[in-house]
PDB file of C-alpha atoms in Angstrom:
ATOM      1  CA  MET A1327     126.428  43.794 110.774  1.00  0.00           C
ATOM      2  CA  THR A1328     126.804  41.560 113.790  1.00  0.00           C
ATOM      3  CA  GLY A1329     124.204  39.053 114.881  1.00  0.00           C
ATOM      4  CA  GLU A1330     123.042  41.555 117.488  1.00  0.00           C
ATOM      5  CA  ARG A1331     121.401  43.819 114.902  1.00  0.00           C
ATOM      6  CA  ARG A1332     118.877  42.827 112.278  1.00  0.00           C
ATOM      7  CA  VAL A1333     116.723  44.663 109.777  1.00  0.00           C
ATOM      8  CA  LEU A1334     113.402  43.098 108.867  1.00  0.00           C
ATOM      9  CA  VAL A1335     111.619  44.680 105.918  1.00  0.00           C
ATOM     10  CA  HIS A1336     107.855  44.470 105.393  1.00  0.00           C
ATOM     11  CA  PRO A1337     105.980  45.403 102.218  1.00  0.00           C
ATOM     12  CA  ASP A1338     104.063  48.345 103.690  1.00  0.00           C
ATOM     13  CA  ARG A1339     103.001  50.012 106.925  1.00  0.00           C
ATOM     14  CA  ASP A1340      99.991  47.753 107.489  1.00  0.00           C
ATOM     15  CA  ALA A1341     102.048  44.587 107.080  1.00  0.00           C
ATOM     16  CA  LEU A1342     104.707  46.025 109.386  1.00  0.00           C
ATOM     17  CA  VAL A1343     102.227  46.859 112.137  1.00  0.00           C
ATOM     18  CA  SER A1344     100.553  43.440 111.943  1.00  0.00           C
ATOM     19  CA  ALA A1345     103.841  41.554 112.017  1.00  0.00           C
ATOM     20  CA  VAL A1346     105.265  43.473 114.971  1.00  0.00           C
ATOM     21  CA  ALA A1347     102.021  43.107 116.929  1.00  0.00           C
ATOM     22  CA  ALA A1348     102.017  39.329 116.385  1.00  0.00           C
ATOM     23  CA  ARG A1349     105.669  39.064 117.391  1.00  0.00           C
ATOM     24  CA  PHE A1350     105.090  41.166 120.502  1.00  0.00           C
ATOM     25  CA  LEU A1351     102.232  38.954 121.645  1.00  0.00           C
ATOM     26  CA  SER A1352     104.218  35.782 121.060  1.00  0.00           C
ATOM     27  CA  LYS A1353     107.375  37.013 122.780  1.00  0.00           C
ATOM     28  CA  THR A1354     105.538  38.525 125.749  1.00  0.00           C
ATOM     29  CA  ALA A1355     103.563  35.326 126.288  1.00  0.00           C
ATOM     30  CA  ASP A1356     106.827  33.354 126.238  1.00  0.00           C
ATOM     31  CA  LEU A1357     108.520  35.746 128.669  1.00  0.00           C
ATOM     32  CA  VAL A1358     105.669  35.526 131.154  1.00  0.00           C
ATOM     33  CA  ALA A1359     105.553  31.751 130.866  1.00  0.00           C
ATOM     34  CA  ASP A1360     109.310  31.399 131.309  1.00  0.00           C
ATOM     35  CA  ARG A1361     109.998  34.085 133.901  1.00  0.00           C
ATOM     36  CA  GLY A1362     106.659  34.787 135.526  1.00  0.00           C
ATOM     37  CA  LYS A1363     106.647  38.438 134.498  1.00  0.00           C
ATOM     38  CA  ALA A1364     107.710  40.876 131.810  1.00  0.00           C
ATOM     39  CA  HIS A1365     108.658  44.551 131.739  1.00  0.00           C
ATOM     40  CA  VAL A1366     107.991  46.310 128.444  1.00  0.00           C
ATOM     41  CA  CYS A1367     108.739  49.891 127.479  1.00  0.00           C
ATOM     42  CA  LEU A1368     106.439  51.534 124.943  1.00  0.00           C
ATOM     43  CA  THR A1369     106.768  54.359 122.459  1.00  0.00           C
ATOM     44  CA  GLY A1370     104.291  56.717 120.850  1.00  0.00           C
ATOM     45  CA  GLY A1371     103.945  57.874 117.277  1.00  0.00           C
ATOM     46  CA  THR A1372     101.685  56.699 114.497  1.00  0.00           C
ATOM     47  CA  VAL A1373     103.409  53.352 113.993  1.00  0.00           C
ATOM     48  CA  GLY A1374     104.020  52.666 117.682  1.00  0.00           C
ATOM     49  CA  ILE A1375     100.387  53.269 118.589  1.00  0.00           C
ATOM     50  CA  GLY A1376      99.314  51.374 115.490  1.00  0.00           C
ATOM     51  CA  VAL A1377     101.145  48.319 116.789  1.00  0.00           C
ATOM     52  CA  LEU A1378      99.335  48.586 120.121  1.00  0.00           C
ATOM     53  CA  ALA A1379      95.973  48.890 118.403  1.00  0.00           C
ATOM     54  CA  ALA A1380      96.776  45.781 116.356  1.00  0.00           C
ATOM     55  CA  VAL A1381      97.664  43.931 119.569  1.00  0.00           C
ATOM     56  CA  GLY A1382      94.309  44.961 120.991  1.00  0.00           C
ATOM     57  CA  ASP A1383      92.480  43.717 117.911  1.00  0.00           C
ATOM     58  CA  SER A1384      94.342  40.408 117.755  1.00  0.00           C
ATOM     59  CA  ALA A1385      92.484  37.164 118.346  1.00  0.00           C
ATOM     60  CA  THR A1386      95.474  36.004 120.402  1.00  0.00           C
ATOM     61  CA  ARG A1387      95.516  39.056 122.672  1.00  0.00           C
ATOM     62  CA  ASP A1388      94.470  37.027 125.716  1.00  0.00           C
ATOM     63  CA  SER A1389      97.263  34.492 125.236  1.00  0.00           C
ATOM     64  CA  VAL A1390      99.271  36.829 127.475  1.00  0.00           C
ATOM     65  CA  ASP A1391      98.670  36.925 131.219  1.00  0.00           C
ATOM     66  CA  TRP A1392      98.632  40.711 131.352  1.00  0.00           C
ATOM     67  CA  SER A1393      98.474  40.720 135.149  1.00  0.00           C
ATOM     68  CA  ARG A1394     102.159  39.786 135.046  1.00  0.00           C
ATOM     69  CA  VAL A1395     103.204  42.508 132.597  1.00  0.00           C
ATOM     70  CA  HIS A1396     104.570  45.891 133.654  1.00  0.00           C
ATOM     71  CA  VAL A1397     104.319  48.741 131.176  1.00  0.00           C
ATOM     72  CA  TRP A1398     106.650  51.740 130.997  1.00  0.00           C
ATOM     73  CA  TRP A1399     107.344  54.518 128.503  1.00  0.00           C
ATOM     74  CA  GLY A1400     110.553  55.731 126.909  1.00  0.00           C
ATOM     75  CA  ASP A1401     109.437  59.348 126.899  1.00  0.00           C
ATOM     76  CA  GLU A1402     106.451  61.596 127.359  1.00  0.00           C
ATOM     77  CA  ARG A1403     105.256  65.042 126.357  1.00  0.00           C
ATOM     78  CA  TRP A1404     104.853  67.537 129.215  1.00  0.00           C
ATOM     79  CA  VAL A1405     101.138  68.164 128.763  1.00  0.00           C
ATOM     80  CA  PRO A1406      98.045  67.556 130.950  1.00  0.00           C
ATOM     81  CA  ALA A1407      97.055  63.986 131.788  1.00  0.00           C
ATOM     82  CA  ASP A1408      93.981  64.030 129.551  1.00  0.00           C
ATOM     83  CA  SER A1409      95.795  65.454 126.534  1.00  0.00           C
ATOM     84  CA  GLU A1410      95.537  63.439 123.341  1.00  0.00           C
ATOM     85  CA  ASP A1411      99.224  64.254 122.794  1.00  0.00           C
ATOM     86  CA  ARG A1412     100.346  62.060 125.696  1.00  0.00           C
ATOM     87  CA  ASN A1413     101.869  58.737 124.718  1.00  0.00           C
ATOM     88  CA  ASP A1414     100.243  57.020 127.669  1.00  0.00           C
ATOM     89  CA  LYS A1415      96.777  58.391 126.802  1.00  0.00           C
ATOM     90  CA  GLN A1416      97.125  57.092 123.245  1.00  0.00           C
ATOM     91  CA  ALA A1417      98.384  53.726 124.517  1.00  0.00           C
ATOM     92  CA  ARG A1418      95.487  53.404 126.945  1.00  0.00           C
ATOM     93  CA  ASP A1419      92.956  54.170 124.223  1.00  0.00           C
ATOM     94  CA  ALA A1420      94.600  51.800 121.725  1.00  0.00           C
ATOM     95  CA  LEU A1421      95.289  48.864 124.045  1.00  0.00           C
ATOM     96  CA  LEU A1422      95.733  49.168 127.782  1.00  0.00           C
ATOM     97  CA  ASP A1423      92.118  50.003 128.629  1.00  0.00           C
ATOM     98  CA  ARG A1424      91.126  46.845 126.768  1.00  0.00           C
ATOM     99  CA  LEU A1425      93.281  44.565 128.907  1.00  0.00           C
ATOM    100  CA  GLU A1426      92.975  42.966 132.307  1.00  0.00           C
ATOM    101  CA  ILE A1427      96.110  44.679 133.558  1.00  0.00           C
ATOM    102  CA  PRO A1428      96.404  46.008 137.121  1.00  0.00           C
ATOM    103  CA  ALA A1429      96.579  49.789 137.383  1.00  0.00           C
ATOM    104  CA  GLU A1430      99.731  49.484 139.484  1.00  0.00           C
ATOM    105  CA  ASN A1431     101.468  47.718 136.590  1.00  0.00           C
ATOM    106  CA  VAL A1432     101.074  50.753 134.318  1.00  0.00           C
ATOM    107  CA  HIS A1433     103.892  53.187 135.034  1.00  0.00           C
ATOM    108  CA  ALA A1434     103.053  56.461 133.319  1.00  0.00           C
ATOM    109  CA  PHE A1435     105.186  59.574 133.516  1.00  0.00           C
ATOM    110  CA  PRO A1436     103.756  62.416 135.626  1.00  0.00           C
ATOM    111  CA  ALA A1437     101.684  64.962 133.693  1.00  0.00           C
ATOM    112  CA  SER A1438     102.036  68.736 133.614  1.00  0.00           C
ATOM    113  CA  ASP A1439      98.917  69.070 135.793  1.00  0.00           C
ATOM    114  CA  SER A1440     100.191  66.598 138.409  1.00  0.00           C
ATOM    115  CA  GLY A1441     101.320  69.367 140.743  1.00  0.00           C
ATOM    116  CA  LEU A1442     104.978  68.647 140.041  1.00  0.00           C
ATOM    117  CA  GLY A1443     107.477  70.766 138.174  1.00  0.00           C
ATOM    118  CA  LEU A1444     109.310  69.265 135.195  1.00  0.00           C
ATOM    119  CA  ASP A1445     112.482  68.462 137.168  1.00  0.00           C
ATOM    120  CA  GLU A1446     110.436  67.050 140.044  1.00  0.00           C
ATOM    121  CA  ALA A1447     108.562  64.848 137.580  1.00  0.00           C
ATOM    122  CA  ALA A1448     111.834  63.485 136.195  1.00  0.00           C
ATOM    123  CA  ASP A1449     112.968  62.672 139.730  1.00  0.00           C
ATOM    124  CA  ALA A1450     109.633  61.030 140.530  1.00  0.00           C
ATOM    125  CA  TYR A1451     109.852  58.719 137.524  1.00  0.00           C
ATOM    126  CA  ALA A1452     113.437  57.888 138.387  1.00  0.00           C
ATOM    127  CA  ARG A1453     112.242  56.825 141.837  1.00  0.00           C
ATOM    128  CA  GLU A1454     109.509  54.695 140.281  1.00  0.00           C
ATOM    129  CA  LEU A1455     112.093  52.973 138.093  1.00  0.00           C
ATOM    130  CA  ALA A1456     114.288  52.405 141.145  1.00  0.00           C
ATOM    131  CA  ARG A1457     111.471  50.501 142.863  1.00  0.00           C
ATOM    132  CA  TYR A1458     112.059  47.787 140.284  1.00  0.00           C
ATOM    133  CA  SER A1459     115.850  47.952 140.260  1.00  0.00           C
ATOM    134  CA  LYS A1460     117.629  44.975 138.783  1.00  0.00           C
ATOM    135  CA  LYS A1461     121.136  43.631 139.321  1.00  0.00           C
ATOM    136  CA  GLY A1462     122.500  46.730 141.004  1.00  0.00           C
ATOM    137  CA  LEU A1463     121.036  49.159 138.479  1.00  0.00           C
ATOM    138  CA  PRO A1464     118.614  51.874 139.650  1.00  0.00           C
ATOM    139  CA  TYR A1465     116.013  50.762 137.102  1.00  0.00           C
ATOM    140  CA  PRO A1466     114.530  47.547 135.718  1.00  0.00           C
ATOM    141  CA  ARG A1467     116.077  45.837 132.740  1.00  0.00           C
ATOM    142  CA  PHE A1468     113.238  45.906 130.255  1.00  0.00           C
ATOM    143  CA  ASP A1469     112.532  42.715 128.354  1.00  0.00           C
ATOM    144  CA  ILE A1470     111.311  44.591 125.272  1.00  0.00           C
ATOM    145  CA  THR A1471     111.749  48.274 124.514  1.00  0.00           C
ATOM    146  CA  PHE A1472     109.952  49.806 121.553  1.00  0.00           C
ATOM    147  CA  LEU A1473     111.506  52.868 119.946  1.00  0.00           C
ATOM    148  CA  GLY A1474     110.331  55.040 117.127  1.00  0.00           C
ATOM    149  CA  VAL A1475     112.874  56.909 115.024  1.00  0.00           C
ATOM    150  CA  GLY A1476     112.389  60.467 113.840  1.00  0.00           C
ATOM    151  CA  PRO A1477     113.513  61.737 110.436  1.00  0.00           C
ATOM    152  CA  ASP A1478     116.426  63.361 112.297  1.00  0.00           C
ATOM    153  CA  GLY A1479     117.338  60.020 113.885  1.00  0.00           C
ATOM    154  CA  HIS A1480     116.074  60.835 117.382  1.00  0.00           C
ATOM    155  CA  ILE A1481     114.819  58.101 119.737  1.00  0.00           C
ATOM    156  CA  ALA A1482     112.578  58.686 122.768  1.00  0.00           C
ATOM    157  CA  SER A1483     113.171  62.413 123.406  1.00  0.00           C
ATOM    158  CA  LEU A1484     116.920  62.155 122.883  1.00  0.00           C
ATOM    159  CA  PHE A1485     117.720  64.477 119.998  1.00  0.00           C
ATOM    160  CA  PRO A1486     120.836  64.896 117.839  1.00  0.00           C
ATOM    161  CA  ASP A1487     123.567  67.109 119.260  1.00  0.00           C
ATOM    162  CA  ARG A1488     121.644  67.839 122.470  1.00  0.00           C
ATOM    163  CA  SER A1489     122.792  67.198 126.001  1.00  0.00           C
ATOM    164  CA  GLY A1490     120.186  64.484 126.629  1.00  0.00           C
ATOM    165  CA  ILE A1491     121.768  61.952 124.303  1.00  0.00           C
ATOM    166  CA  ARG A1492     125.060  62.313 126.198  1.00  0.00           C
ATOM    167  CA  GLU A1493     123.556  61.895 129.683  1.00  0.00           C
ATOM    168  CA  THR A1494     124.918  58.838 131.491  1.00  0.00           C
ATOM    169  CA  GLU A1495     124.367  59.559 135.190  1.00  0.00           C
ATOM    170  CA  ARG A1496     120.622  60.115 135.365  1.00  0.00           C
ATOM    171  CA  SER A1497     117.974  57.569 134.424  1.00  0.00           C
ATOM    172  CA  VAL A1498     115.365  60.202 133.533  1.00  0.00           C
ATOM    173  CA  ILE A1499     115.876  63.702 132.171  1.00  0.00           C
ATOM    174  CA  ALA A1500     113.762  66.818 131.807  1.00  0.00           C
ATOM    175  CA  VAL A1501     113.844  68.123 128.234  1.00  0.00           C
ATOM    176  CA  ARG A1502     113.233  71.816 127.713  1.00  0.00           C
ATOM    177  CA  ASP A1503     114.554  72.488 124.245  1.00  0.00           C
ATOM    178  CA  SER A1504     112.996  69.788 122.092  1.00  0.00           C
ATOM    179  CA  PRO A1505     113.267  70.723 118.416  1.00  0.00           C
ATOM    180  CA  LYS A1506     109.976  68.903 117.962  1.00  0.00           C
ATOM    181  CA  PRO A1507     106.932  70.378 119.740  1.00  0.00           C
ATOM    182  CA  PRO A1508     106.093  70.477 122.530  1.00  0.00           C
ATOM    183  CA  PRO A1509     109.468  71.742 123.756  1.00  0.00           C
ATOM    184  CA  GLU A1510     109.102  70.298 127.263  1.00  0.00           C
ATOM    185  CA  ARG A1511     109.260  66.541 127.706  1.00  0.00           C
ATOM    186  CA  LEU A1512     110.495  63.738 129.927  1.00  0.00           C
ATOM    187  CA  SER A1513     112.742  60.967 128.646  1.00  0.00           C
ATOM    188  CA  LEU A1514     114.631  57.897 129.711  1.00  0.00           C
ATOM    189  CA  THR A1515     118.324  58.128 129.005  1.00  0.00           C
ATOM    190  CA  ARG A1516     120.436  55.977 126.723  1.00  0.00           C
ATOM    191  CA  PRO A1517     121.893  53.745 129.511  1.00  0.00           C
ATOM    192  CA  VAL A1518     118.379  52.815 130.642  1.00  0.00           C
ATOM    193  CA  LEU A1519     117.195  52.077 127.119  1.00  0.00           C
ATOM    194  CA  ASN A1520     120.292  50.042 126.339  1.00  0.00           C
ATOM    195  CA  SER A1521     119.926  47.927 129.462  1.00  0.00           C
ATOM    196  CA  SER A1522     116.936  46.331 127.718  1.00  0.00           C
ATOM    197  CA  ALA A1523     117.284  42.756 126.583  1.00  0.00           C
ATOM    198  CA  ARG A1524     115.609  43.527 123.263  1.00  0.00           C
ATOM    199  CA  ILE A1525     115.257  46.854 121.506  1.00  0.00           C
ATOM    200  CA  TRP A1526     112.729  46.930 118.701  1.00  0.00           C
ATOM    201  CA  LEU A1527     112.918  50.027 116.526  1.00  0.00           C
ATOM    202  CA  VAL A1528     109.795  50.337 114.410  1.00  0.00           C
ATOM    203  CA  LEU A1529     109.703  52.839 111.557  1.00  0.00           C
ATOM    204  CA  ALA A1530     107.855  53.430 108.339  1.00  0.00           C
ATOM    205  CA  GLY A1531     107.954  55.922 105.500  1.00  0.00           C
ATOM    206  CA  ALA A1532     110.456  57.346 103.055  1.00  0.00           C
ATOM    207  CA  ASP A1533     111.222  60.241 105.406  1.00  0.00           C
ATOM    208  CA  LYS A1534     112.898  57.745 107.770  1.00  0.00           C
ATOM    209  CA  ALA A1535     115.159  56.181 105.130  1.00  0.00           C
ATOM    210  CA  SER A1536     118.097  58.545 105.573  1.00  0.00           C
ATOM    211  CA  ALA A1537     118.132  58.247 109.380  1.00  0.00           C
ATOM    212  CA  LEU A1538     117.969  54.454 109.164  1.00  0.00           C
ATOM    213  CA  GLY A1539     120.746  54.318 106.611  1.00  0.00           C
ATOM    214  CA  LEU A1540     123.003  56.513 108.728  1.00  0.00           C
ATOM    215  CA  ALA A1541     122.241  54.555 111.912  1.00  0.00           C
ATOM    216  CA  LEU A1542     123.258  51.299 110.246  1.00  0.00           C
ATOM    217  CA  ALA A1543     126.293  52.829 108.578  1.00  0.00           C
ATOM    218  CA  GLY A1544     127.949  53.550 111.914  1.00  0.00           C
ATOM    219  CA  ALA A1545     127.090  57.198 112.437  1.00  0.00           C
ATOM    220  CA  SER A1546     127.879  58.731 115.814  1.00  0.00           C
ATOM    221  CA  TYR A1547     124.993  58.279 118.244  1.00  0.00           C
ATOM    222  CA  THR A1548     125.338  61.917 119.297  1.00  0.00           C
ATOM    223  CA  GLU A1549     124.550  62.911 115.710  1.00  0.00           C
ATOM    224  CA  VAL A1550     122.099  60.088 114.945  1.00  0.00           C
ATOM    225  CA  PRO A1551     120.742  58.806 118.283  1.00  0.00           C
ATOM    226  CA  ALA A1552     119.189  55.729 116.662  1.00  0.00           C
ATOM    227  CA  ALA A1553     122.735  54.544 115.934  1.00  0.00           C
ATOM    228  CA  GLY A1554     123.287  54.195 119.677  1.00  0.00           C
ATOM    229  CA  ALA A1555     120.297  51.968 120.398  1.00  0.00           C
ATOM    230  CA  LYS A1556     121.660  48.528 121.285  1.00  0.00           C
ATOM    231  CA  GLY A1557     119.794  45.887 123.240  1.00  0.00           C
ATOM    232  CA  ARG A1558     121.760  43.446 125.376  1.00  0.00           C
ATOM    233  CA  LYS A1559     120.460  40.416 123.493  1.00  0.00           C
ATOM    234  CA  ARG A1560     119.107  41.761 120.252  1.00  0.00           C
ATOM    235  CA  THR A1561     118.389  44.949 118.349  1.00  0.00           C
ATOM    236  CA  VAL A1562     115.878  44.697 115.545  1.00  0.00           C
ATOM    237  CA  PHE A1563     114.849  47.374 113.071  1.00  0.00           C
ATOM    238  CA  PHE A1564     111.327  46.572 111.870  1.00  0.00           C
ATOM    239  CA  VAL A1565     110.746  48.719 108.801  1.00  0.00           C
ATOM    240  CA  ASP A1566     108.532  49.041 105.759  1.00  0.00           C
ATOM    241  CA  GLN A1567     109.807  49.022 102.195  1.00  0.00           C
ATOM    242  CA  ASP A1568     109.919  52.810 101.931  1.00  0.00           C
ATOM    243  CA  ALA A1569     112.035  53.214 105.066  1.00  0.00           C
ATOM    244  CA  SER A1570     114.488  50.574 103.857  1.00  0.00           C
ATOM    245  CA  ALA A1571     115.543  52.483 100.738  1.00  0.00           C
ATOM    246  CA  GLU A1572     119.072  53.209 102.009  1.00  0.00           C
ATOM    247  CA  VAL A1573     119.718  49.896 103.759  1.00  0.00           C
ATOM    248  CA  PRO A1574     122.244  47.690 101.934  1.00  0.00           C
ATOM    249  CA  GLU A1575     120.795  44.354 100.899  1.00  0.00           C
ATOM    250  CA  SER A1576     123.498  42.578 102.898  1.00  0.00           C
ATOM    251  CA  LEU A1577     122.114  43.992 106.147  1.00  0.00           C
ATOM    252  CA  ILE A1578     118.542  42.836 105.615  1.00  0.00           C
ATOM    253  CA  ALA A1579     117.657  39.663 107.501  1.00  0.00           C
ATOM    254  CA  GLN A1580     115.356  37.126 105.884  1.00  0.00           C
ATOM    255  CA  GLU A1581     113.964  35.972 109.224  1.00  0.00           C
ATOM    256  CA  TYR A1582     113.996  36.984 112.867  1.00  0.00           C
TER     257      TYR A1582
END
């Protein structure tokens, strides 16, 4: 493994969530202090939302000037805006509604009741990304991108052996054939995700062990999308002990 990828193993899910939340607060505070702003891309799922809740509960939560943080999402379910299934609804409940963050800094995907069709919604989010274009790219380069990993190795809503994982021209795609319900979704594409300075993949549970092992063993990203997640500066797999079962000891970092 090169220095670009690291695996950090924590004893259990609770320890994992606490450690990632603390690291996120520290890094985001540093980014804002150094650069005056930060763009972060969030994920959903039990662990992803657990991290956000831990951030919200942290005594150091207000060490970050949240007015200088922009929040995005890697993917979203095509359901109504008030649905508990939406990643952004869960993130708001867990953290965002507890912060002093301007509404215009929270960039949620359109919802199914927004008046837009699925393709129109993908185009609308692509335009929103383009408003913050960076260095000739039609989207911002995120400072931190969180990704969950499914048991099948999927990231965002980019699934194995589906057209979405191969998309390189569009920044946002409409997904109509998700093998995981609901079938209709919106997702950033791999080039957008991989333009991030730091990609933090956070996963827990024995059902993720095989996908993690394959991703680190050099599997094709079209077959195991998590294998294709590579941040420009660093890619870190934050995992619990159960998820690390198939990771060779030589690939496990002792510190960040």
